[in-house]
Amino acid sequence: MCADACLDEQDIQMMVQCIRLDRDCAKICYTTASFVASHSQHAEHLIRECQEICRACAEECAKHDADHCQQCAQACRECAEACGSFSGVQG
């Protein structure tokens, strides 16, 4: 949602990094959820990466005043926290 909304912002050049991280974050979250749901032995590796990308996305989105960015930042923080508590993965 945030990436799509960023495309409608006046200064789209300022939003490029936000859009890229939004897309990466959505992809890693989807992939990680799939690995966790299938009880993959590799899920923990993805959880760590998901946590890292969600944190980066939250930091970037928090820089922007747009409501969609602030909502995304909060969702990414929550996801990073969930990753940190899942299966003992810390970071």
mmCIF file of C-alpha atoms in Angstrom, residues 9-88:
data_model
loop_
_atom_site.group_PDB
_atom_site.id
_atom_site.type_symbol
_atom_site.label_atom_id
_atom_site.label_comp_id
_atom_site.label_asym_id
_atom_site.label_seq_id
_atom_site.Cartn_x
_atom_site.Cartn_y
_atom_site.Cartn_z
ATOM 1 C CA GLU A 9 3.446 11.916 -4.037
ATOM 2 C CA GLN A 10 4.494 15.261 -5.563
ATOM 3 C CA ASP A 11 8.245 14.708 -5.165
ATOM 4 C CA ILE A 12 8.507 11.110 -6.298
ATOM 5 C CA GLN A 13 12.298 11.310 -6.485
ATOM 6 C CA MET A 14 12.360 11.821 -2.716
ATOM 7 C CA MET A 15 10.299 8.622 -2.341
ATOM 8 C CA VAL A 16 12.473 6.276 -4.437
ATOM 9 C CA GLN A 17 14.273 4.620 -1.502
ATOM 10 C CA CYS A 18 10.979 4.302 0.375
ATOM 11 C CA ILE A 19 9.330 2.606 -2.590
ATOM 12 C CA ARG A 20 12.241 0.195 -3.037
ATOM 13 C CA LEU A 21 12.263 -0.778 0.623
ATOM 14 C CA ASP A 22 8.477 -1.133 0.659
ATOM 15 C CA ARG A 23 8.708 -3.579 -2.231
ATOM 16 C CA ASP A 24 11.601 -5.530 -0.687
ATOM 17 C CA CYS A 25 9.810 -5.672 2.633
ATOM 18 C CA ALA A 26 6.589 -6.971 1.118
ATOM 19 C CA LYS A 27 8.475 -9.649 -0.813
ATOM 20 C CA ILE A 28 10.522 -10.888 2.149
ATOM 21 C CA CYS A 29 7.460 -10.922 4.423
ATOM 22 C CA TYR A 30 5.510 -13.000 1.912
ATOM 23 C CA THR A 31 8.396 -15.405 1.392
ATOM 24 C CA THR A 32 9.137 -15.723 5.098
ATOM 25 C CA ALA A 33 5.500 -16.403 5.933
ATOM 26 C CA SER A 34 5.467 -19.129 3.303
ATOM 27 C CA PHE A 35 8.565 -20.815 4.750
ATOM 28 C CA VAL A 36 7.241 -20.562 8.306
ATOM 29 C CA ALA A 37 3.850 -21.965 7.285
ATOM 30 C CA SER A 38 5.501 -24.977 5.680
ATOM 31 C CA HIS A 39 7.720 -25.556 8.745
ATOM 32 C CA SER A 40 10.837 -25.239 6.610
ATOM 33 C CA GLN A 41 14.151 -25.863 8.285
ATOM 34 C CA HIS A 42 15.347 -22.683 6.548
ATOM 35 C CA ALA A 43 12.654 -20.430 7.988
ATOM 36 C CA GLU A 44 14.904 -19.074 10.731
ATOM 37 C CA HIS A 45 17.358 -17.669 8.176
ATOM 38 C CA LEU A 46 14.540 -15.871 6.426
ATOM 39 C CA ILE A 47 13.129 -14.599 9.709
ATOM 40 C CA ARG A 48 16.434 -12.877 10.443
ATOM 41 C CA GLU A 49 16.511 -11.279 7.001
ATOM 42 C CA CYS A 50 12.857 -10.294 7.293
ATOM 43 C CA GLN A 51 13.570 -8.609 10.611
ATOM 44 C CA GLU A 52 16.481 -6.663 9.108
ATOM 45 C CA ILE A 53 14.527 -5.495 6.061
ATOM 46 C CA CYS A 54 11.462 -4.578 8.133
ATOM 47 C CA ARG A 55 13.640 -2.455 10.403
ATOM 48 C CA ALA A 56 15.199 -0.693 7.422
ATOM 49 C CA CYS A 57 11.785 -0.095 5.889
ATOM 50 C CA ALA A 58 10.428 1.277 9.173
ATOM 51 C CA GLU A 59 13.365 3.675 9.468
ATOM 52 C CA GLU A 60 12.927 4.936 5.915
ATOM 53 C CA CYS A 61 9.155 5.302 6.090
ATOM 54 C CA ALA A 62 9.410 7.109 9.432
ATOM 55 C CA LYS A 63 11.389 9.868 7.671
ATOM 56 C CA HIS A 64 8.330 10.863 5.644
ATOM 57 C CA ASP A 65 5.343 12.782 7.012
ATOM 58 C CA ALA A 66 2.760 11.122 4.768
ATOM 59 C CA ASP A 67 0.175 9.144 6.731
ATOM 60 C CA HIS A 68 0.705 6.054 4.577
ATOM 61 C CA CYS A 69 4.422 6.130 5.375
ATOM 62 C CA GLN A 70 3.785 6.500 9.095
ATOM 63 C CA GLN A 71 1.335 3.573 9.011
ATOM 64 C CA CYS A 72 3.848 1.491 7.082
ATOM 65 C CA ALA A 73 6.629 2.361 9.533
ATOM 66 C CA GLN A 74 4.473 1.156 12.419
ATOM 67 C CA ALA A 75 3.536 -2.080 10.641
ATOM 68 C CA CYS A 76 7.191 -2.730 9.824
ATOM 69 C CA ARG A 77 8.252 -2.125 13.439
ATOM 70 C CA GLU A 78 5.613 -4.600 14.590
ATOM 71 C CA CYS A 79 6.746 -7.160 12.041
ATOM 72 C CA ALA A 80 10.391 -6.768 13.075
ATOM 73 C CA GLU A 81 9.370 -7.262 16.714
ATOM 74 C CA ALA A 82 7.377 -10.372 15.802
ATOM 75 C CA CYS A 83 10.368 -11.745 13.907
ATOM 76 C CA GLY A 84 12.549 -11.090 16.953
ATOM 77 C CA SER A 85 10.273 -13.045 19.247
ATOM 78 C CA PHE A 86 9.571 -15.888 16.811
ATOM 79 C CA SER A 87 11.511 -19.037 17.500
ATOM 80 C CA GLY A 88 14.020 -17.241 19.718
#
